[in-house]
Amino acid sequence: MTEDPYKILGVAKTATQAEIKKAYRKLAKELHPDLNPDDAVKQERFKSVSHAYDLLGDPEKRRRFDAGEIDASDQERPERRYYHQYAGQNAGRRYDPGGGGFHFETGGMSDEDLSDIFSHIFGARGGRASPGGFGQEFHARGQDLRYHLEVEFLDAVRGTKRRVTMPDGNTFGLTIPAGLKDGQTLRLRGKGASGHGQGGPGDAYITVSVRPHRIFTRTGDDIEMELPITFDEAVLGAKVEVPTVSGPVSVTIPQGASTGRKLRLRGKGVSPPKGKAGDQIVTLKIVLPKKIDNQAEELARRWRETQRFDPRAELGRMT
């Protein structure tokens, strides 16, 4: 990738990490290969967008790119460095990254000196120069790759298996462990870029975003939800069916329940890999029908005439 990653994601260079993430998620939803199996143009754009986010979504990589230390393909920008320290006073012996490769004016420099230079150049990348001096094959571990994946709320809570399509078109099975948290990163050994020579492949790191659920929210290992109840259920009490992340359960609404009252369903929250499961917190909310019939209206009038209950009495004591 040689195009400016900021332009690919459509963000300014001053964008925050949150703005970069938001722009990526919007484009990824639009361009994902699973949604566009026959559109080669969108598939190529998806690859570019993923590479751009791999670079800018990582604060350290972004800093290095902005500083000119790496290019848009996440490759090092080698500086012109002189190695006369390896060859006495002969300052003409140098490593020149220009011209498409390594250029040495040997001038009597030994293979051992050249091997030391290769070790110096590539040591920081995890590679090594092969024994025997200059001219032997270079071995280096493949680059680690970073990706972003969105999963459904219940899949993250319960765990599941997914077929994942990577930006390069390859697909493989991915296990989503039960209790996965939003923003958590999964490591896939050996699924990164290929190595050089006898170097092994890098790893793939997949950062997961959990989509919001229309009913449930998560706080730690607890699940929270709001449960609508009718006026008569609040006054008289009732047994109602309540959804949980592990399936519906029967819950008793206590007599005289008010909006805002919380019921705790123990063990019905998230089951983490270690430790006990969280709870489900159910907040009651009295809901009236949109259209009030004559019978309900008459009941309310008689209630108003006979009851002296003031739900706002506590407010007066606070002023």
PDB file of C-alpha atoms in Angstrom:
ATOM      1  CA  MET A   1       0.000   0.000   0.000  1.00  0.00           C
ATOM      2  CA  THR A   2       1.529   3.326  -1.089  1.00  0.00           C
ATOM      3  CA  GLU A   3      -1.479   5.652  -0.802  1.00  0.00           C
ATOM      4  CA  ASP A   4      -1.771   7.934   2.220  1.00  0.00           C
ATOM      5  CA  PRO A   5      -3.641   5.898   4.900  1.00  0.00           C
ATOM      6  CA  TYR A   6      -5.313   9.085   6.173  1.00  0.00           C
ATOM      7  CA  LYS A   7      -6.851   9.623   2.728  1.00  0.00           C
ATOM      8  CA  ILE A   8      -7.947   5.980   2.521  1.00  0.00           C
ATOM      9  CA  LEU A   9      -9.870   6.281   5.796  1.00  0.00           C
ATOM     10  CA  GLY A  10     -11.076   9.797   4.945  1.00  0.00           C
ATOM     11  CA  VAL A  11      -9.760  11.421   8.117  1.00  0.00           C
ATOM     12  CA  ALA A  12      -7.478  14.367   8.825  1.00  0.00           C
ATOM     13  CA  LYS A  13      -3.954  13.865  10.137  1.00  0.00           C
ATOM     14  CA  THR A  14      -5.121  15.513  13.357  1.00  0.00           C
ATOM     15  CA  ALA A  15      -7.902  12.930  13.865  1.00  0.00           C
ATOM     16  CA  THR A  16      -8.156  11.262  17.265  1.00  0.00           C
ATOM     17  CA  GLN A  17      -7.806   7.488  17.650  1.00  0.00           C
ATOM     18  CA  ALA A  18     -11.557   7.315  18.305  1.00  0.00           C
ATOM     19  CA  GLU A  19     -12.286   9.172  15.043  1.00  0.00           C
ATOM     20  CA  ILE A  20      -9.972   6.827  13.138  1.00  0.00           C
ATOM     21  CA  LYS A  21     -11.705   3.787  14.624  1.00  0.00           C
ATOM     22  CA  LYS A  22     -15.146   5.197  13.781  1.00  0.00           C
ATOM     23  CA  ALA A  23     -14.134   5.889  10.167  1.00  0.00           C
ATOM     24  CA  TYR A  24     -12.708   2.378   9.780  1.00  0.00           C
ATOM     25  CA  ARG A  25     -15.782   0.668  11.203  1.00  0.00           C
ATOM     26  CA  LYS A  26     -18.054   2.594   8.859  1.00  0.00           C
ATOM     27  CA  LEU A  27     -15.987   1.657   5.788  1.00  0.00           C
ATOM     28  CA  ALA A  28     -15.510  -1.947   6.909  1.00  0.00           C
ATOM     29  CA  LYS A  29     -19.269  -2.440   7.201  1.00  0.00           C
ATOM     30  CA  GLU A  30     -19.750  -1.076   3.698  1.00  0.00           C
ATOM     31  CA  LEU A  31     -16.891  -2.912   1.986  1.00  0.00           C
ATOM     32  CA  HIS A  32     -16.547  -6.271   3.786  1.00  0.00           C
ATOM     33  CA  PRO A  33     -16.079  -9.181   1.310  1.00  0.00           C
ATOM     34  CA  ASP A  34     -18.838 -11.190   3.011  1.00  0.00           C
ATOM     35  CA  LEU A  35     -21.301  -8.468   1.986  1.00  0.00           C
ATOM     36  CA  ASN A  36     -19.807  -7.953  -1.476  1.00  0.00           C
ATOM     37  CA  PRO A  37     -18.755 -11.422  -2.681  1.00  0.00           C
ATOM     38  CA  ASP A  38     -18.957 -10.481  -6.382  1.00  0.00           C
ATOM     39  CA  ASP A  39     -17.574  -6.950  -6.211  1.00  0.00           C
ATOM     40  CA  ALA A  40     -13.807  -7.066  -6.796  1.00  0.00           C
ATOM     41  CA  VAL A  41     -13.454  -3.284  -6.533  1.00  0.00           C
ATOM     42  CA  LYS A  42     -14.982  -3.148  -3.042  1.00  0.00           C
ATOM     43  CA  GLN A  43     -12.908  -6.145  -1.979  1.00  0.00           C
ATOM     44  CA  GLU A  44      -9.719  -4.326  -3.003  1.00  0.00           C
ATOM     45  CA  ARG A  45     -10.876  -1.202  -1.178  1.00  0.00           C
ATOM     46  CA  PHE A  46     -11.545  -3.329   1.907  1.00  0.00           C
ATOM     47  CA  LYS A  47      -7.956  -4.557   1.799  1.00  0.00           C
ATOM     48  CA  SER A  48      -6.671  -0.984   1.554  1.00  0.00           C
ATOM     49  CA  VAL A  49      -8.916   0.205   4.367  1.00  0.00           C
ATOM     50  CA  SER A  50      -7.805  -2.688   6.603  1.00  0.00           C
ATOM     51  CA  HIS A  51      -4.120  -1.980   5.924  1.00  0.00           C
ATOM     52  CA  ALA A  52      -4.667   1.709   6.623  1.00  0.00           C
ATOM     53  CA  TYR A  53      -6.363   0.944   9.950  1.00  0.00           C
ATOM     54  CA  ASP A  54      -3.652  -1.566  10.844  1.00  0.00           C
ATOM     55  CA  LEU A  55      -1.221   1.329  10.569  1.00  0.00           C
ATOM     56  CA  LEU A  56      -3.188   4.239  12.044  1.00  0.00           C
ATOM     57  CA  GLY A  57      -5.209   2.244  14.566  1.00  0.00           C
ATOM     58  CA  ASP A  58      -1.996   1.354  16.402  1.00  0.00           C
ATOM     59  CA  PRO A  59      -0.787   4.530  18.188  1.00  0.00           C
ATOM     60  CA  GLU A  60       2.879   3.480  18.064  1.00  0.00           C
ATOM     61  CA  LYS A  61       2.761   2.612  14.351  1.00  0.00           C
ATOM     62  CA  ARG A  62       0.930   5.875  13.673  1.00  0.00           C
ATOM     63  CA  ARG A  63       3.603   7.835  15.535  1.00  0.00           C
ATOM     64  CA  ARG A  64       6.352   6.155  13.542  1.00  0.00           C
ATOM     65  CA  PHE A  65       4.524   6.755  10.251  1.00  0.00           C
ATOM     66  CA  ASP A  66       3.958  10.434  11.074  1.00  0.00           C
ATOM     67  CA  ALA A  67       7.638  10.722  11.987  1.00  0.00           C
ATOM     68  CA  GLY A  68       8.701   9.175   8.667  1.00  0.00           C
ATOM     69  CA  GLU A  69      10.235   6.099  10.298  1.00  0.00           C
ATOM     70  CA  ILE A  70       7.965   3.690   8.386  1.00  0.00           C
ATOM     71  CA  ASP A  71       6.106   4.063   5.081  1.00  0.00           C
ATOM     72  CA  ALA A  72       2.441   3.473   4.219  1.00  0.00           C
ATOM     73  CA  SER A  73       3.161  -0.250   3.812  1.00  0.00           C
ATOM     74  CA  ASP A  74       4.456  -0.408   7.406  1.00  0.00           C
ATOM     75  CA  GLN A  75       7.992  -0.944   6.135  1.00  0.00           C
ATOM     76  CA  GLU A  76      11.056   0.677   7.637  1.00  0.00           C
ATOM     77  CA  ARG A  77      12.453   3.737   5.922  1.00  0.00           C
ATOM     78  CA  PRO A  78      16.188   2.943   6.252  1.00  0.00           C
ATOM     79  CA  GLU A  79      18.413   5.913   6.910  1.00  0.00           C
ATOM     80  CA  ARG A  80      21.715   6.308   5.029  1.00  0.00           C
ATOM     81  CA  ARG A  81      24.271   4.985   7.488  1.00  0.00           C
ATOM     82  CA  TYR A  82      28.049   4.727   7.228  1.00  0.00           C
ATOM     83  CA  TYR A  83      30.003   1.812   8.579  1.00  0.00           C
ATOM     84  CA  HIS A  84      33.597   2.987   8.495  1.00  0.00           C
ATOM     85  CA  GLN A  85      33.788   1.866  12.130  1.00  0.00           C
ATOM     86  CA  TYR A  86      33.852  -1.674  10.751  1.00  0.00           C
ATOM     87  CA  ALA A  87      36.777  -1.036   8.446  1.00  0.00           C
ATOM     88  CA  GLY A  88      39.337   1.098  10.185  1.00  0.00           C
ATOM     89  CA  GLN A  89      39.780   4.513   8.583  1.00  0.00           C
ATOM     90  CA  ASN A  90      38.217   3.636   5.216  1.00  0.00           C
ATOM     91  CA  ALA A  91      35.114   5.867   5.171  1.00  0.00           C
ATOM     92  CA  GLY A  92      34.145   4.716   1.699  1.00  0.00           C
ATOM     93  CA  ARG A  93      32.658   1.494   2.930  1.00  0.00           C
ATOM     94  CA  ARG A  94      28.966   2.104   3.463  1.00  0.00           C
ATOM     95  CA  TYR A  95      25.469   0.674   3.404  1.00  0.00           C
ATOM     96  CA  ASP A  96      23.411   2.524   0.819  1.00  0.00           C
ATOM     97  CA  PRO A  97      19.641   1.797   0.811  1.00  0.00           C
ATOM     98  CA  GLY A  98      19.246   3.580  -2.526  1.00  0.00           C
ATOM     99  CA  GLY A  99      19.428   1.800  -5.852  1.00  0.00           C
ATOM    100  CA  GLY A 100      17.254  -1.155  -4.903  1.00  0.00           C
ATOM    101  CA  GLY A 101      19.478  -3.143  -2.584  1.00  0.00           C
ATOM    102  CA  PHE A 102      22.623  -3.429  -0.497  1.00  0.00           C
ATOM    103  CA  HIS A 103      25.746  -1.851  -1.916  1.00  0.00           C
ATOM    104  CA  PHE A 104      29.134  -2.269  -0.302  1.00  0.00           C
ATOM    105  CA  GLU A 105      32.437  -0.908  -1.507  1.00  0.00           C
ATOM    106  CA  THR A 106      34.404  -3.689   0.119  1.00  0.00           C
ATOM    107  CA  GLY A 107      37.936  -2.370  -0.383  1.00  0.00           C
ATOM    108  CA  GLY A 108      39.333  -5.334   1.526  1.00  0.00           C
ATOM    109  CA  MET A 109      36.479  -5.625   4.058  1.00  0.00           C
ATOM    110  CA  SER A 110      36.273  -9.169   5.360  1.00  0.00           C
ATOM    111  CA  ASP A 111      33.222 -11.455   5.306  1.00  0.00           C
ATOM    112  CA  GLU A 112      33.226 -11.265   9.089  1.00  0.00           C
ATOM    113  CA  ASP A 113      32.925  -7.461   8.929  1.00  0.00           C
ATOM    114  CA  LEU A 114      30.037  -7.726   6.476  1.00  0.00           C
ATOM    115  CA  SER A 115      28.294 -10.325   8.633  1.00  0.00           C
ATOM    116  CA  ASP A 116      28.530  -7.939  11.579  1.00  0.00           C
ATOM    117  CA  ILE A 117      26.912  -5.209   9.465  1.00  0.00           C
ATOM    118  CA  PHE A 118      24.024  -7.474   8.527  1.00  0.00           C
ATOM    119  CA  SER A 119      23.525  -8.390  12.180  1.00  0.00           C
ATOM    120  CA  HIS A 120      23.507  -4.710  13.057  1.00  0.00           C
ATOM    121  CA  ILE A 121      21.013  -3.815  10.321  1.00  0.00           C
ATOM    122  CA  PHE A 122      18.531  -6.619  10.887  1.00  0.00           C
ATOM    123  CA  GLY A 123      18.931  -7.423  14.561  1.00  0.00           C
ATOM    124  CA  ALA A 124      16.146  -5.072  15.599  1.00  0.00           C
ATOM    125  CA  ARG A 125      13.769  -6.880  13.242  1.00  0.00           C
ATOM    126  CA  GLY A 126      14.305 -10.285  14.743  1.00  0.00           C
ATOM    127  CA  GLY A 127      16.384 -11.577  11.825  1.00  0.00           C
ATOM    128  CA  ARG A 128      19.918 -12.964  11.721  1.00  0.00           C
ATOM    129  CA  ALA A 129      22.713 -13.272   9.223  1.00  0.00           C
ATOM    130  CA  SER A 130      23.546 -16.864   8.332  1.00  0.00           C
ATOM    131  CA  PRO A 131      26.958 -18.256   9.268  1.00  0.00           C
ATOM    132  CA  GLY A 132      29.613 -18.050   6.641  1.00  0.00           C
ATOM    133  CA  GLY A 133      29.686 -14.317   6.034  1.00  0.00           C
ATOM    134  CA  PHE A 134      28.263 -12.107   3.331  1.00  0.00           C
ATOM    135  CA  GLY A 135      26.318 -13.675   0.519  1.00  0.00           C
ATOM    136  CA  GLN A 136      24.455 -16.280   2.558  1.00  0.00           C
ATOM    137  CA  GLU A 137      20.661 -16.426   2.864  1.00  0.00           C
ATOM    138  CA  PHE A 138      19.041 -14.048   5.346  1.00  0.00           C
ATOM    139  CA  HIS A 139      16.427 -15.428   7.777  1.00  0.00           C
ATOM    140  CA  ALA A 140      13.789 -13.331   9.490  1.00  0.00           C
ATOM    141  CA  ARG A 141      10.481 -13.975  11.218  1.00  0.00           C
ATOM    142  CA  GLY A 142       7.406 -12.718   9.375  1.00  0.00           C
ATOM    143  CA  GLN A 143       5.692  -9.497  10.340  1.00  0.00           C
ATOM    144  CA  ASP A 144       2.833  -9.557  12.839  1.00  0.00           C
ATOM    145  CA  LEU A 145      -0.445  -8.390  11.303  1.00  0.00           C
ATOM    146  CA  ARG A 146      -3.311  -6.606  13.052  1.00  0.00           C
ATOM    147  CA  TYR A 147      -6.985  -6.759  12.129  1.00  0.00           C
ATOM    148  CA  HIS A 148     -10.350  -5.604  13.431  1.00  0.00           C
ATOM    149  CA  LEU A 149     -13.463  -7.759  13.748  1.00  0.00           C
ATOM    150  CA  GLU A 150     -17.019  -6.977  14.855  1.00  0.00           C
ATOM    151  CA  VAL A 151     -19.072  -9.661  16.612  1.00  0.00           C
ATOM    152  CA  GLU A 152     -22.651  -9.804  17.870  1.00  0.00           C
ATOM    153  CA  PHE A 153     -23.275  -9.122  21.565  1.00  0.00           C
ATOM    154  CA  LEU A 154     -24.614 -12.606  22.358  1.00  0.00           C
ATOM    155  CA  ASP A 155     -21.791 -14.296  20.420  1.00  0.00           C
ATOM    156  CA  ALA A 156     -19.275 -12.460  22.600  1.00  0.00           C
ATOM    157  CA  VAL A 157     -21.140 -13.426  25.790  1.00  0.00           C
ATOM    158  CA  ARG A 158     -21.815 -17.065  24.907  1.00  0.00           C
ATOM    159  CA  GLY A 159     -18.813 -17.782  22.676  1.00  0.00           C
ATOM    160  CA  THR A 160     -18.999 -19.087  19.131  1.00  0.00           C
ATOM    161  CA  LYS A 161     -16.987 -20.142  16.086  1.00  0.00           C
ATOM    162  CA  ARG A 162     -16.696 -17.900  13.015  1.00  0.00           C
ATOM    163  CA  ARG A 163     -15.312 -18.150   9.507  1.00  0.00           C
ATOM    164  CA  VAL A 164     -13.244 -15.018   9.042  1.00  0.00           C
ATOM    165  CA  THR A 165     -12.187 -13.489   5.731  1.00  0.00           C
ATOM    166  CA  MET A 166      -8.886 -11.637   5.975  1.00  0.00           C
ATOM    167  CA  PRO A 167      -8.029  -8.626   3.774  1.00  0.00           C
ATOM    168  CA  ASP A 168      -5.816 -10.853   1.584  1.00  0.00           C
ATOM    169  CA  GLY A 169      -8.819 -13.057   0.805  1.00  0.00           C
ATOM    170  CA  ASN A 170      -7.784 -16.017   2.973  1.00  0.00           C
ATOM    171  CA  THR A 171     -10.403 -17.514   5.302  1.00  0.00           C
ATOM    172  CA  PHE A 172      -9.998 -19.580   8.448  1.00  0.00           C
ATOM    173  CA  GLY A 173     -11.936 -20.658  11.511  1.00  0.00           C
ATOM    174  CA  LEU A 174     -11.824 -18.405  14.572  1.00  0.00           C
ATOM    175  CA  THR A 175     -13.006 -19.345  18.067  1.00  0.00           C
ATOM    176  CA  ILE A 176     -14.670 -16.502  19.978  1.00  0.00           C
ATOM    177  CA  PRO A 177     -14.276 -17.446  23.655  1.00  0.00           C
ATOM    178  CA  ALA A 178     -17.256 -17.017  25.975  1.00  0.00           C
ATOM    179  CA  GLY A 179     -17.136 -13.768  27.926  1.00  0.00           C
ATOM    180  CA  LEU A 180     -15.101 -11.875  25.321  1.00  0.00           C
ATOM    181  CA  LYS A 181     -14.976  -8.145  26.114  1.00  0.00           C
ATOM    182  CA  ASP A 182     -15.268  -5.216  23.737  1.00  0.00           C
ATOM    183  CA  GLY A 183     -11.783  -4.148  22.629  1.00  0.00           C
ATOM    184  CA  GLN A 184     -10.138  -7.458  23.587  1.00  0.00           C
ATOM    185  CA  THR A 185      -7.425  -8.760  21.228  1.00  0.00           C
ATOM    186  CA  LEU A 186      -7.123 -12.380  20.114  1.00  0.00           C
ATOM    187  CA  ARG A 187      -3.718 -13.755  19.078  1.00  0.00           C
ATOM    188  CA  LEU A 188      -3.508 -16.290  16.244  1.00  0.00           C
ATOM    189  CA  ARG A 189      -0.062 -17.855  16.118  1.00  0.00           C
ATOM    190  CA  GLY A 190       1.428 -18.274  12.660  1.00  0.00           C
ATOM    191  CA  LYS A 191      -1.372 -16.379  10.856  1.00  0.00           C
ATOM    192  CA  GLY A 192       0.733 -13.289  10.140  1.00  0.00           C
ATOM    193  CA  ALA A 193       2.999 -12.497   7.182  1.00  0.00           C
ATOM    194  CA  SER A 194       5.346 -15.157   5.812  1.00  0.00           C
ATOM    195  CA  GLY A 195       8.923 -15.142   7.049  1.00  0.00           C
ATOM    196  CA  HIS A 196      12.149 -14.804   5.076  1.00  0.00           C
ATOM    197  CA  GLY A 197      14.385 -17.788   4.452  1.00  0.00           C
ATOM    198  CA  GLN A 198      13.907 -20.225   7.298  1.00  0.00           C
ATOM    199  CA  GLY A 199      12.151 -17.626   9.469  1.00  0.00           C
ATOM    200  CA  GLY A 200       8.665 -18.630  10.605  1.00  0.00           C
ATOM    201  CA  PRO A 201       5.497 -16.639   9.945  1.00  0.00           C
ATOM    202  CA  GLY A 202       4.372 -13.825  12.219  1.00  0.00           C
ATOM    203  CA  ASP A 203       1.210 -13.814  14.281  1.00  0.00           C
ATOM    204  CA  ALA A 204      -2.168 -12.207  13.607  1.00  0.00           C
ATOM    205  CA  TYR A 205      -3.730 -10.009  16.273  1.00  0.00           C
ATOM    206  CA  ILE A 206      -7.496  -9.506  15.949  1.00  0.00           C
ATOM    207  CA  THR A 207      -9.043  -6.725  18.018  1.00  0.00           C
ATOM    208  CA  VAL A 208     -12.741  -7.377  18.563  1.00  0.00           C
ATOM    209  CA  SER A 209     -15.527  -4.810  18.780  1.00  0.00           C
ATOM    210  CA  VAL A 210     -18.816  -6.023  20.240  1.00  0.00           C
ATOM    211  CA  ARG A 211     -21.971  -4.665  18.613  1.00  0.00           C
ATOM    212  CA  PRO A 212     -24.571  -3.158  20.982  1.00  0.00           C
ATOM    213  CA  HIS A 213     -27.649  -5.244  21.806  1.00  0.00           C
ATOM    214  CA  ARG A 214     -31.162  -3.810  21.610  1.00  0.00           C
ATOM    215  CA  ILE A 215     -32.090  -5.128  25.096  1.00  0.00           C
ATOM    216  CA  PHE A 216     -28.960  -6.023  27.060  1.00  0.00           C
ATOM    217  CA  THR A 217     -25.986  -3.949  28.169  1.00  0.00           C
ATOM    218  CA  ARG A 218     -22.889  -5.239  29.919  1.00  0.00           C
ATOM    219  CA  THR A 219     -21.100  -3.867  32.988  1.00  0.00           C
ATOM    220  CA  GLY A 220     -18.169  -6.067  33.902  1.00  0.00           C
ATOM    221  CA  ASP A 221     -19.647  -9.556  34.050  1.00  0.00           C
ATOM    222  CA  ASP A 222     -23.139  -8.301  34.910  1.00  0.00           C
ATOM    223  CA  ILE A 223     -25.893  -7.971  32.300  1.00  0.00           C
ATOM    224  CA  GLU A 224     -28.401  -5.153  32.676  1.00  0.00           C
ATOM    225  CA  MET A 225     -31.799  -4.695  31.067  1.00  0.00           C
ATOM    226  CA  GLU A 226     -35.025  -2.702  31.491  1.00  0.00           C
ATOM    227  CA  LEU A 227     -38.223  -4.739  31.865  1.00  0.00           C
ATOM    228  CA  PRO A 228     -41.567  -3.111  30.930  1.00  0.00           C
ATOM    229  CA  ILE A 229     -44.486  -4.109  33.187  1.00  0.00           C
ATOM    230  CA  THR A 230     -48.174  -3.166  33.176  1.00  0.00           C
ATOM    231  CA  PHE A 231     -49.981  -1.095  35.796  1.00  0.00           C
ATOM    232  CA  ASP A 232     -51.824  -4.137  37.182  1.00  0.00           C
ATOM    233  CA  GLU A 233     -48.604  -6.178  37.366  1.00  0.00           C
ATOM    234  CA  ALA A 234     -47.016  -3.372  39.389  1.00  0.00           C
ATOM    235  CA  VAL A 235     -50.003  -3.079  41.770  1.00  0.00           C
ATOM    236  CA  LEU A 236     -50.926  -6.737  42.194  1.00  0.00           C
ATOM    237  CA  GLY A 237     -47.613  -8.447  41.487  1.00  0.00           C
ATOM    238  CA  ALA A 238     -47.172 -11.135  38.838  1.00  0.00           C
ATOM    239  CA  LYS A 239     -44.985 -13.860  37.396  1.00  0.00           C
ATOM    240  CA  VAL A 240     -43.519 -12.879  34.018  1.00  0.00           C
ATOM    241  CA  GLU A 241     -41.021 -14.338  31.577  1.00  0.00           C
ATOM    242  CA  VAL A 242     -37.747 -12.409  31.371  1.00  0.00           C
ATOM    243  CA  PRO A 243     -35.098 -12.880  28.653  1.00  0.00           C
ATOM    244  CA  THR A 244     -31.516 -13.562  29.757  1.00  0.00           C
ATOM    245  CA  VAL A 245     -28.330 -14.201  27.778  1.00  0.00           C
ATOM    246  CA  SER A 246     -28.764 -17.919  28.498  1.00  0.00           C
ATOM    247  CA  GLY A 247     -32.500 -18.113  27.737  1.00  0.00           C
ATOM    248  CA  PRO A 248     -35.831 -16.957  29.251  1.00  0.00           C
ATOM    249  CA  VAL A 249     -36.563 -17.442  32.953  1.00  0.00           C
ATOM    250  CA  SER A 250     -39.669 -16.889  35.136  1.00  0.00           C
ATOM    251  CA  VAL A 251     -39.432 -13.910  37.503  1.00  0.00           C
ATOM    252  CA  THR A 252     -41.784 -12.742  40.252  1.00  0.00           C
ATOM    253  CA  ILE A 253     -42.777  -9.066  40.152  1.00  0.00           C
ATOM    254  CA  PRO A 254     -43.404  -8.072  43.775  1.00  0.00           C
ATOM    255  CA  GLN A 255     -46.710  -6.440  44.686  1.00  0.00           C
ATOM    256  CA  GLY A 256     -46.492  -2.647  44.682  1.00  0.00           C
ATOM    257  CA  ALA A 257     -43.392  -2.490  42.445  1.00  0.00           C
ATOM    258  CA  SER A 258     -42.451   0.954  41.164  1.00  0.00           C
ATOM    259  CA  THR A 259     -40.575   2.069  38.077  1.00  0.00           C
ATOM    260  CA  GLY A 260     -36.845   1.950  38.781  1.00  0.00           C
ATOM    261  CA  ARG A 261     -36.965  -0.997  41.179  1.00  0.00           C
ATOM    262  CA  LYS A 262     -34.158  -3.472  40.468  1.00  0.00           C
ATOM    263  CA  LEU A 263     -34.354  -7.249  40.604  1.00  0.00           C
ATOM    264  CA  ARG A 264     -31.169  -9.340  40.683  1.00  0.00           C
ATOM    265  CA  LEU A 265     -31.025 -12.674  38.865  1.00  0.00           C
ATOM    266  CA  ARG A 266     -27.946 -14.333  40.336  1.00  0.00           C
ATOM    267  CA  GLY A 267     -25.650 -16.221  37.979  1.00  0.00           C
ATOM    268  CA  LYS A 268     -27.544 -15.088  34.883  1.00  0.00           C
ATOM    269  CA  GLY A 269     -24.827 -12.729  33.654  1.00  0.00           C
ATOM    270  CA  VAL A 270     -21.576 -13.406  31.773  1.00  0.00           C
ATOM    271  CA  SER A 271     -19.685 -16.620  32.564  1.00  0.00           C
ATOM    272  CA  PRO A 272     -15.975 -15.664  32.305  1.00  0.00           C
ATOM    273  CA  PRO A 273     -13.256 -18.263  31.524  1.00  0.00           C
ATOM    274  CA  LYS A 274     -12.223 -18.086  35.189  1.00  0.00           C
ATOM    275  CA  GLY A 275     -14.300 -17.200  38.219  1.00  0.00           C
ATOM    276  CA  LYS A 276     -18.037 -17.239  38.844  1.00  0.00           C
ATOM    277  CA  ALA A 277     -20.704 -15.900  36.517  1.00  0.00           C
ATOM    278  CA  GLY A 278     -22.062 -12.399  36.887  1.00  0.00           C
ATOM    279  CA  ASP A 279     -25.674 -11.490  37.588  1.00  0.00           C
ATOM    280  CA  GLN A 280     -28.474 -10.015  35.501  1.00  0.00           C
ATOM    281  CA  ILE A 281     -29.889  -6.759  36.847  1.00  0.00           C
ATOM    282  CA  VAL A 282     -33.524  -6.155  35.810  1.00  0.00           C
ATOM    283  CA  THR A 283     -34.846  -2.613  36.179  1.00  0.00           C
ATOM    284  CA  LEU A 284     -38.652  -2.396  36.230  1.00  0.00           C
ATOM    285  CA  LYS A 285     -40.504   0.215  34.178  1.00  0.00           C
ATOM    286  CA  ILE A 286     -44.300   0.676  34.357  1.00  0.00           C
ATOM    287  CA  VAL A 287     -45.672   1.199  30.844  1.00  0.00           C
ATOM    288  CA  LEU A 288     -49.240   2.302  30.064  1.00  0.00           C
ATOM    289  CA  PRO A 289     -51.014   1.592  26.779  1.00  0.00           C
ATOM    290  CA  LYS A 290     -50.813   4.346  24.166  1.00  0.00           C
ATOM    291  CA  LYS A 291     -54.602   4.618  24.130  1.00  0.00           C
ATOM    292  CA  ILE A 292     -56.454   4.789  27.466  1.00  0.00           C
ATOM    293  CA  ASP A 293     -59.956   3.278  27.337  1.00  0.00           C
ATOM    294  CA  ASN A 294     -62.980   4.412  29.403  1.00  0.00           C
ATOM    295  CA  GLN A 295     -62.583   1.633  31.958  1.00  0.00           C
ATOM    296  CA  ALA A 296     -58.964   2.538  32.698  1.00  0.00           C
ATOM    297  CA  GLU A 297     -59.844   6.216  32.889  1.00  0.00           C
ATOM    298  CA  GLU A 298     -62.663   5.555  35.367  1.00  0.00           C
ATOM    299  CA  LEU A 299     -60.382   3.416  37.500  1.00  0.00           C
ATOM    300  CA  ALA A 300     -57.807   6.209  37.607  1.00  0.00           C
ATOM    301  CA  ARG A 301     -60.427   8.769  38.643  1.00  0.00           C
ATOM    302  CA  ARG A 302     -61.626   6.625  41.546  1.00  0.00           C
ATOM    303  CA  TRP A 303     -57.987   6.018  42.537  1.00  0.00           C
ATOM    304  CA  ARG A 304     -57.316   9.763  42.597  1.00  0.00           C
ATOM    305  CA  GLU A 305     -60.400  10.427  44.690  1.00  0.00           C
ATOM    306  CA  THR A 306     -59.702   7.798  47.342  1.00  0.00           C
ATOM    307  CA  GLN A 307     -55.882   7.678  47.609  1.00  0.00           C
ATOM    308  CA  ARG A 308     -53.742  10.158  49.520  1.00  0.00           C
ATOM    309  CA  PHE A 309     -50.388   8.775  48.387  1.00  0.00           C
ATOM    310  CA  ASP A 310     -47.894  11.479  47.313  1.00  0.00           C
ATOM    311  CA  PRO A 311     -44.941  10.030  45.333  1.00  0.00           C
ATOM    312  CA  ARG A 312     -43.191  13.440  45.431  1.00  0.00           C
ATOM    313  CA  ALA A 313     -43.313  13.948  49.184  1.00  0.00           C
ATOM    314  CA  GLU A 314     -39.594  13.247  49.539  1.00  0.00           C
ATOM    315  CA  LEU A 315     -38.788  16.051  47.082  1.00  0.00           C
ATOM    316  CA  GLY A 316     -40.323  18.634  49.411  1.00  0.00           C
ATOM    317  CA  ARG A 317     -38.034  17.557  52.271  1.00  0.00           C
ATOM    318  CA  MET A 318     -34.942  18.164  50.138  1.00  0.00           C
ATOM    319  CA  THR A 319     -35.646  21.870  49.464  1.00  0.00           C
TER     320      THR A 319
END
